Amino acid sequence: MSLSPDGESVAVVSNTPEASFVQIVAYRDGRFSRLARFDLADLGVRGSEPAPRGGVTATNVHWHPSGRFLAVNINTQNRVAFFEVTGADDDAPILRPWGNVVEVGADPFVGRFTPDGRHYLTANWGRNFTATNLEGRIPQTPSTISVIRLADPATSPQSARHDLLGGAETGLSSEGIAISPDGQLVATVNMRGTAFPPGSARFHRDAQRHASDF
């Protein structure tokens, strides 16, 4: 869930057995308006895997600081999709793709725009979704951060091009990310081995916070 910069719209992603959705609802004068729901498949985000929704799972949505765009993390496909939001003033928002879908690190569970709106960062947990048990699913290698340079907002949505700049390692099993208000620091919270039972050789009692310059 993400609140728009003006505080008047809420965006949510959800997954049913049939489809993945972006949902937007306006909140004004203490009341919610009618919910607008968008099927990601209708917006070009599809999968062909023999799994629910073709293997598409959306885990994160975040508003651009301008309020014009949304980012949606598709963690099962290691991708981030960007959308332009228009027509929200009359409680009937329209969602359309903004530029290309970007491939990032494995399992981009969450993500955030930088305060200046020029970049989008993902915290890539790195889970193995084909594994049938916890030992196989939770990675033993560090999680990563991916950095996407965004297209100029003045460019048309059809011509916009976002680019993956690179990334960095963080701690084990990163589940959250935050960017400082001045855009200079990035922090992740890392689960490490806290998900394992105490009897497991991979159990670790303490989680971890990791911070780095941007």
PDB file of C-alpha atoms in Angstrom:
ATOM      1  CA  MET A   1       0.000   0.000   0.000  1.00  0.00           C
ATOM      2  CA  SER A   2       1.196   3.532  -0.781  1.00  0.00           C
ATOM      3  CA  LEU A   3      -0.298   6.967  -0.089  1.00  0.00           C
ATOM      4  CA  SER A   4      -0.022   9.575  -2.831  1.00  0.00           C
ATOM      5  CA  PRO A   5       2.121  12.663  -2.097  1.00  0.00           C
ATOM      6  CA  ASP A   6      -0.972  14.884  -1.805  1.00  0.00           C
ATOM      7  CA  GLY A   7      -2.544  12.446   0.667  1.00  0.00           C
ATOM      8  CA  GLU A   8      -5.695  12.055  -1.431  1.00  0.00           C
ATOM      9  CA  SER A   9      -5.236   8.654  -3.089  1.00  0.00           C
ATOM     10  CA  VAL A  10      -4.210   5.214  -1.878  1.00  0.00           C
ATOM     11  CA  ALA A  11      -2.704   2.570  -4.176  1.00  0.00           C
ATOM     12  CA  VAL A  12      -2.700  -1.121  -3.275  1.00  0.00           C
ATOM     13  CA  VAL A  13      -1.480  -4.265  -5.037  1.00  0.00           C
ATOM     14  CA  SER A  14      -3.207  -7.601  -4.529  1.00  0.00           C
ATOM     15  CA  ASN A  15      -3.054 -11.109  -5.955  1.00  0.00           C
ATOM     16  CA  THR A  16      -5.934 -13.552  -6.404  1.00  0.00           C
ATOM     17  CA  PRO A  17      -5.668 -17.045  -7.925  1.00  0.00           C
ATOM     18  CA  GLU A  18      -6.767 -15.542 -11.246  1.00  0.00           C
ATOM     19  CA  ALA A  19      -5.029 -12.158 -11.493  1.00  0.00           C
ATOM     20  CA  SER A  20      -2.754  -9.511  -9.984  1.00  0.00           C
ATOM     21  CA  PHE A  21      -4.258  -6.055  -9.495  1.00  0.00           C
ATOM     22  CA  VAL A  22      -3.368  -2.440  -8.865  1.00  0.00           C
ATOM     23  CA  GLN A  23      -6.174  -0.713  -7.013  1.00  0.00           C
ATOM     24  CA  ILE A  24      -6.550   3.034  -6.476  1.00  0.00           C
ATOM     25  CA  VAL A  25      -9.050   4.704  -4.187  1.00  0.00           C
ATOM     26  CA  ALA A  26      -9.434   8.420  -3.454  1.00  0.00           C
ATOM     27  CA  TYR A  27      -9.744   9.666   0.124  1.00  0.00           C
ATOM     28  CA  ARG A  28     -11.234  13.121   0.541  1.00  0.00           C
ATOM     29  CA  ASP A  29     -13.213  14.867   3.260  1.00  0.00           C
ATOM     30  CA  GLY A  30     -12.858  11.823   5.485  1.00  0.00           C
ATOM     31  CA  ARG A  31     -14.396   9.426   2.966  1.00  0.00           C
ATOM     32  CA  PHE A  32     -13.197   6.834   0.482  1.00  0.00           C
ATOM     33  CA  SER A  33     -14.552   6.912  -3.062  1.00  0.00           C
ATOM     34  CA  ARG A  34     -15.279   3.950  -5.319  1.00  0.00           C
ATOM     35  CA  LEU A  35     -12.339   1.627  -5.882  1.00  0.00           C
ATOM     36  CA  ALA A  36     -10.698   1.544  -9.335  1.00  0.00           C
ATOM     37  CA  ARG A  37      -9.136  -1.841 -10.112  1.00  0.00           C
ATOM     38  CA  PHE A  38      -6.634  -2.574 -12.897  1.00  0.00           C
ATOM     39  CA  ASP A  39      -5.615  -6.074 -13.964  1.00  0.00           C
ATOM     40  CA  LEU A  40      -1.856  -6.109 -14.548  1.00  0.00           C
ATOM     41  CA  ALA A  41      -2.328  -8.515 -17.457  1.00  0.00           C
ATOM     42  CA  ASP A  42      -4.428  -5.865 -19.216  1.00  0.00           C
ATOM     43  CA  LEU A  43      -1.523  -3.438 -18.699  1.00  0.00           C
ATOM     44  CA  GLY A  44       0.985  -5.754 -20.355  1.00  0.00           C
ATOM     45  CA  VAL A  45       2.391  -7.536 -17.272  1.00  0.00           C
ATOM     46  CA  ARG A  46       1.829 -11.212 -17.992  1.00  0.00           C
ATOM     47  CA  GLY A  47       3.423 -14.569 -17.274  1.00  0.00           C
ATOM     48  CA  SER A  48       3.475 -17.968 -18.937  1.00  0.00           C
ATOM     49  CA  GLU A  49       4.514 -20.153 -16.007  1.00  0.00           C
ATOM     50  CA  PRO A  50       2.333 -23.118 -14.933  1.00  0.00           C
ATOM     51  CA  ALA A  51       1.433 -21.290 -11.728  1.00  0.00           C
ATOM     52  CA  PRO A  52      -1.348 -18.992 -10.492  1.00  0.00           C
ATOM     53  CA  ARG A  53      -1.552 -15.812 -12.603  1.00  0.00           C
ATOM     54  CA  GLY A  54       1.014 -17.294 -14.984  1.00  0.00           C
ATOM     55  CA  GLY A  55       3.650 -16.809 -12.317  1.00  0.00           C
ATOM     56  CA  VAL A  56       2.998 -13.094 -11.777  1.00  0.00           C
ATOM     57  CA  THR A  57       2.979 -11.847  -8.174  1.00  0.00           C
ATOM     58  CA  ALA A  58       2.958  -8.138  -7.287  1.00  0.00           C
ATOM     59  CA  THR A  59       4.459  -7.387  -3.866  1.00  0.00           C
ATOM     60  CA  ASN A  60       4.977  -3.628  -3.758  1.00  0.00           C
ATOM     61  CA  VAL A  61       3.493  -0.390  -5.072  1.00  0.00           C
ATOM     62  CA  HIS A  62       4.911   3.097  -4.556  1.00  0.00           C
ATOM     63  CA  TRP A  63       3.911   6.586  -5.693  1.00  0.00           C
ATOM     64  CA  HIS A  64       6.406   8.794  -7.496  1.00  0.00           C
ATOM     65  CA  PRO A  65       7.042  12.089  -5.607  1.00  0.00           C
ATOM     66  CA  SER A  66       5.248  13.958  -8.398  1.00  0.00           C
ATOM     67  CA  GLY A  67       2.075  11.929  -7.864  1.00  0.00           C
ATOM     68  CA  ARG A  68       1.989  11.175 -11.608  1.00  0.00           C
ATOM     69  CA  PHE A  69       3.464   7.680 -11.606  1.00  0.00           C
ATOM     70  CA  LEU A  70       3.406   4.343  -9.801  1.00  0.00           C
ATOM     71  CA  ALA A  71       6.031   1.616  -9.559  1.00  0.00           C
ATOM     72  CA  VAL A  72       4.928  -1.996  -9.094  1.00  0.00           C
ATOM     73  CA  ASN A  73       7.355  -4.766  -8.135  1.00  0.00           C
ATOM     74  CA  ILE A  74       6.750  -8.157  -9.781  1.00  0.00           C
ATOM     75  CA  ASN A  75       9.032 -10.144  -7.507  1.00  0.00           C
ATOM     76  CA  THR A  76       8.408 -13.579  -9.052  1.00  0.00           C
ATOM     77  CA  GLN A  77       9.646 -12.264 -12.415  1.00  0.00           C
ATOM     78  CA  ASN A  78      12.491 -10.061 -11.093  1.00  0.00           C
ATOM     79  CA  ARG A  79      10.906  -7.027 -12.747  1.00  0.00           C
ATOM     80  CA  VAL A  80       9.518  -3.578 -11.988  1.00  0.00           C
ATOM     81  CA  ALA A  81       6.721  -2.019 -14.032  1.00  0.00           C
ATOM     82  CA  PHE A  82       5.959   1.701 -14.122  1.00  0.00           C
ATOM     83  CA  PHE A  83       2.584   3.333 -14.767  1.00  0.00           C
ATOM     84  CA  GLU A  84       1.254   6.832 -15.327  1.00  0.00           C
ATOM     85  CA  VAL A  85      -1.856   7.835 -13.355  1.00  0.00           C
ATOM     86  CA  THR A  86      -4.200  10.350 -14.968  1.00  0.00           C
ATOM     87  CA  GLY A  87      -7.742  11.519 -14.397  1.00  0.00           C
ATOM     88  CA  ALA A  88      -7.645  11.036 -10.623  1.00  0.00           C
ATOM     89  CA  ASP A  89      -9.216  14.396  -9.808  1.00  0.00           C
ATOM     90  CA  ASP A  90     -12.704  13.191 -10.729  1.00  0.00           C
ATOM     91  CA  ASP A  91     -12.358   9.897  -8.802  1.00  0.00           C
ATOM     92  CA  ALA A  92     -11.984   7.973 -12.069  1.00  0.00           C
ATOM     93  CA  PRO A  93      -8.228   7.341 -12.417  1.00  0.00           C
ATOM     94  CA  ILE A  94      -6.727   5.929 -15.587  1.00  0.00           C
ATOM     95  CA  LEU A  95      -3.607   3.780 -15.475  1.00  0.00           C
ATOM     96  CA  ARG A  96      -1.322   3.221 -18.469  1.00  0.00           C
ATOM     97  CA  PRO A  97       2.236   1.895 -18.843  1.00  0.00           C
ATOM     98  CA  TRP A  98       5.020   4.446 -18.416  1.00  0.00           C
ATOM     99  CA  GLY A  99       8.012   3.295 -20.416  1.00  0.00           C
ATOM    100  CA  ASN A 100       9.595  -0.137 -20.294  1.00  0.00           C
ATOM    101  CA  VAL A 101       9.459  -2.847 -17.641  1.00  0.00           C
ATOM    102  CA  VAL A 102      12.910  -3.173 -16.018  1.00  0.00           C
ATOM    103  CA  GLU A 103      14.647  -6.386 -14.993  1.00  0.00           C
ATOM    104  CA  VAL A 104      16.384  -6.144 -11.615  1.00  0.00           C
ATOM    105  CA  GLY A 105      17.909  -8.509  -9.038  1.00  0.00           C
ATOM    106  CA  ALA A 106      16.272 -11.711  -7.848  1.00  0.00           C
ATOM    107  CA  ASP A 107      13.014 -11.336  -5.917  1.00  0.00           C
ATOM    108  CA  PRO A 108      12.580  -7.521  -5.707  1.00  0.00           C
ATOM    109  CA  PHE A 109      10.267  -7.703  -2.711  1.00  0.00           C
ATOM    110  CA  VAL A 110       9.957  -3.952  -2.039  1.00  0.00           C
ATOM    111  CA  GLY A 111      11.083  -0.671  -3.607  1.00  0.00           C
ATOM    112  CA  ARG A 112      11.117   3.110  -3.185  1.00  0.00           C
ATOM    113  CA  PHE A 113      11.516   6.207  -5.347  1.00  0.00           C
ATOM    114  CA  THR A 114      14.262   8.627  -4.361  1.00  0.00           C
ATOM    115  CA  PRO A 115      12.982  11.963  -3.008  1.00  0.00           C
ATOM    116  CA  ASP A 116      14.047  13.799  -6.182  1.00  0.00           C
ATOM    117  CA  GLY A 117      12.073  11.321  -8.323  1.00  0.00           C
ATOM    118  CA  ARG A 118      15.032  10.488 -10.564  1.00  0.00           C
ATOM    119  CA  HIS A 119      15.643   6.904  -9.425  1.00  0.00           C
ATOM    120  CA  TYR A 120      13.814   3.843  -8.124  1.00  0.00           C
ATOM    121  CA  LEU A 121      15.543   1.382  -5.793  1.00  0.00           C
ATOM    122  CA  THR A 122      14.512  -2.204  -5.092  1.00  0.00           C
ATOM    123  CA  ALA A 123      15.469  -4.455  -2.184  1.00  0.00           C
ATOM    124  CA  ASN A 124      15.961  -7.885  -3.737  1.00  0.00           C
ATOM    125  CA  TRP A 125      15.369 -10.649  -1.197  1.00  0.00           C
ATOM    126  CA  GLY A 126      16.633 -13.427  -3.495  1.00  0.00           C
ATOM    127  CA  ARG A 127      14.308 -16.308  -2.632  1.00  0.00           C
ATOM    128  CA  ASN A 128      14.101 -19.479  -4.727  1.00  0.00           C
ATOM    129  CA  PHE A 129      10.408 -19.873  -5.596  1.00  0.00           C
ATOM    130  CA  THR A 130      10.875 -23.360  -7.007  1.00  0.00           C
ATOM    131  CA  ALA A 131      12.041 -24.748  -3.661  1.00  0.00           C
ATOM    132  CA  THR A 132       9.620 -26.958  -1.728  1.00  0.00           C
ATOM    133  CA  ASN A 133      10.887 -26.233   1.778  1.00  0.00           C
ATOM    134  CA  LEU A 134      12.147 -23.326   3.871  1.00  0.00           C
ATOM    135  CA  GLU A 135      15.791 -24.401   3.674  1.00  0.00           C
ATOM    136  CA  GLY A 136      15.703 -24.266  -0.098  1.00  0.00           C
ATOM    137  CA  ARG A 137      13.618 -21.130  -0.429  1.00  0.00           C
ATOM    138  CA  ILE A 138      15.505 -18.773   1.902  1.00  0.00           C
ATOM    139  CA  PRO A 139      18.799 -17.699   0.275  1.00  0.00           C
ATOM    140  CA  GLN A 140      22.211 -18.231   1.826  1.00  0.00           C
ATOM    141  CA  THR A 141      23.782 -15.388  -0.130  1.00  0.00           C
ATOM    142  CA  PRO A 142      23.360 -11.662   0.613  1.00  0.00           C
ATOM    143  CA  SER A 143      20.363  -9.784  -0.707  1.00  0.00           C
ATOM    144  CA  THR A 144      20.946  -6.903  -3.108  1.00  0.00           C
ATOM    145  CA  ILE A 145      19.749  -3.430  -4.025  1.00  0.00           C
ATOM    146  CA  SER A 146      19.066  -2.503  -7.663  1.00  0.00           C
ATOM    147  CA  VAL A 147      19.118   1.113  -8.860  1.00  0.00           C
ATOM    148  CA  ILE A 148      16.941   2.192 -11.790  1.00  0.00           C
ATOM    149  CA  ARG A 149      17.428   5.551 -13.490  1.00  0.00           C
ATOM    150  CA  LEU A 150      14.009   6.808 -14.542  1.00  0.00           C
ATOM    151  CA  ALA A 151      13.070   8.405 -17.821  1.00  0.00           C
ATOM    152  CA  ASP A 152      12.467  12.140 -18.058  1.00  0.00           C
ATOM    153  CA  PRO A 153       8.839  12.676 -16.963  1.00  0.00           C
ATOM    154  CA  ALA A 154       8.427  15.078 -19.887  1.00  0.00           C
ATOM    155  CA  THR A 155       8.986  12.209 -22.327  1.00  0.00           C
ATOM    156  CA  SER A 156       5.846  10.556 -23.682  1.00  0.00           C
ATOM    157  CA  PRO A 157       4.906   7.290 -21.915  1.00  0.00           C
ATOM    158  CA  GLN A 158       5.429   5.386 -25.158  1.00  0.00           C
ATOM    159  CA  SER A 159       8.974   6.738 -25.638  1.00  0.00           C
ATOM    160  CA  ALA A 160      10.094   6.737 -22.013  1.00  0.00           C
ATOM    161  CA  ARG A 161      13.079   4.505 -21.278  1.00  0.00           C
ATOM    162  CA  HIS A 162      14.178   3.478 -17.782  1.00  0.00           C
ATOM    163  CA  ASP A 163      17.662   1.989 -17.281  1.00  0.00           C
ATOM    164  CA  LEU A 164      19.161  -0.323 -14.675  1.00  0.00           C
ATOM    165  CA  LEU A 165      22.311   1.404 -13.410  1.00  0.00           C
ATOM    166  CA  GLY A 166      23.646  -1.298 -11.099  1.00  0.00           C
ATOM    167  CA  GLY A 167      23.362  -2.372  -7.499  1.00  0.00           C
ATOM    168  CA  ALA A 168      25.026  -3.427  -4.258  1.00  0.00           C
ATOM    169  CA  GLU A 169      24.928  -6.242  -1.718  1.00  0.00           C
ATOM    170  CA  THR A 170      23.140  -5.851   1.618  1.00  0.00           C
ATOM    171  CA  GLY A 171      22.520  -8.311   4.465  1.00  0.00           C
ATOM    172  CA  LEU A 172      20.816 -11.696   4.309  1.00  0.00           C
ATOM    173  CA  SER A 173      17.083 -11.805   3.510  1.00  0.00           C
ATOM    174  CA  SER A 174      16.331  -8.126   3.029  1.00  0.00           C
ATOM    175  CA  GLU A 175      12.621  -7.429   3.550  1.00  0.00           C
ATOM    176  CA  GLY A 176      12.404  -3.635   3.696  1.00  0.00           C
ATOM    177  CA  ILE A 177      14.024  -0.498   2.285  1.00  0.00           C
ATOM    178  CA  ALA A 178      13.980   3.206   3.144  1.00  0.00           C
ATOM    179  CA  ILE A 179      15.681   6.252   1.646  1.00  0.00           C
ATOM    180  CA  SER A 180      16.644   9.281   3.737  1.00  0.00           C
ATOM    181  CA  PRO A 181      14.768  12.554   3.046  1.00  0.00           C
ATOM    182  CA  ASP A 182      17.895  14.097   1.518  1.00  0.00           C
ATOM    183  CA  GLY A 183      18.363  11.064  -0.767  1.00  0.00           C
ATOM    184  CA  GLN A 184      21.913  10.420   0.458  1.00  0.00           C
ATOM    185  CA  LEU A 185      21.405   7.238   2.491  1.00  0.00           C
ATOM    186  CA  VAL A 186      19.643   3.929   1.846  1.00  0.00           C
ATOM    187  CA  ALA A 187      18.710   1.541   4.657  1.00  0.00           C
ATOM    188  CA  THR A 188      17.488  -2.051   4.514  1.00  0.00           C
ATOM    189  CA  VAL A 189      16.188  -4.305   7.268  1.00  0.00           C
ATOM    190  CA  ASN A 190      17.446  -7.865   6.943  1.00  0.00           C
ATOM    191  CA  MET A 191      15.718 -10.897   8.418  1.00  0.00           C
ATOM    192  CA  ARG A 192      18.878 -13.040   8.322  1.00  0.00           C
ATOM    193  CA  GLY A 193      18.230 -16.463   9.921  1.00  0.00           C
ATOM    194  CA  THR A 194      15.337 -15.437  12.173  1.00  0.00           C
ATOM    195  CA  ALA A 195      12.829 -17.341  10.007  1.00  0.00           C
ATOM    196  CA  PHE A 196      14.357 -20.709  10.858  1.00  0.00           C
ATOM    197  CA  PRO A 197      13.442 -22.759  13.941  1.00  0.00           C
ATOM    198  CA  PRO A 198      15.969 -22.557  16.810  1.00  0.00           C
ATOM    199  CA  GLY A 199      17.140 -26.105  16.120  1.00  0.00           C
ATOM    200  CA  SER A 200      18.259 -25.251  12.583  1.00  0.00           C
ATOM    201  CA  ALA A 201      21.943 -24.694  11.832  1.00  0.00           C
ATOM    202  CA  ARG A 202      20.881 -21.581   9.915  1.00  0.00           C
ATOM    203  CA  PHE A 203      18.927 -20.049  12.803  1.00  0.00           C
ATOM    204  CA  HIS A 204      20.085 -16.626  13.894  1.00  0.00           C
ATOM    205  CA  ARG A 205      18.409 -14.826  16.767  1.00  0.00           C
ATOM    206  CA  ASP A 206      19.003 -11.271  15.579  1.00  0.00           C
ATOM    207  CA  ALA A 207      17.912  -9.435  12.463  1.00  0.00           C
ATOM    208  CA  GLN A 208      20.030  -6.618  11.024  1.00  0.00           C
ATOM    209  CA  ARG A 209      19.829  -3.074   9.725  1.00  0.00           C
ATOM    210  CA  HIS A 210      22.117  -2.135   6.834  1.00  0.00           C
ATOM    211  CA  ALA A 211      22.807   1.411   5.650  1.00  0.00           C
ATOM    212  CA  SER A 212      24.859   2.687   2.726  1.00  0.00           C
ATOM    213  CA  ASP A 213      25.490   5.884   0.788  1.00  0.00           C
ATOM    214  CA  PHE A 214      23.664   6.534  -2.458  1.00  0.00           C
TER     215      PHE A 214
END
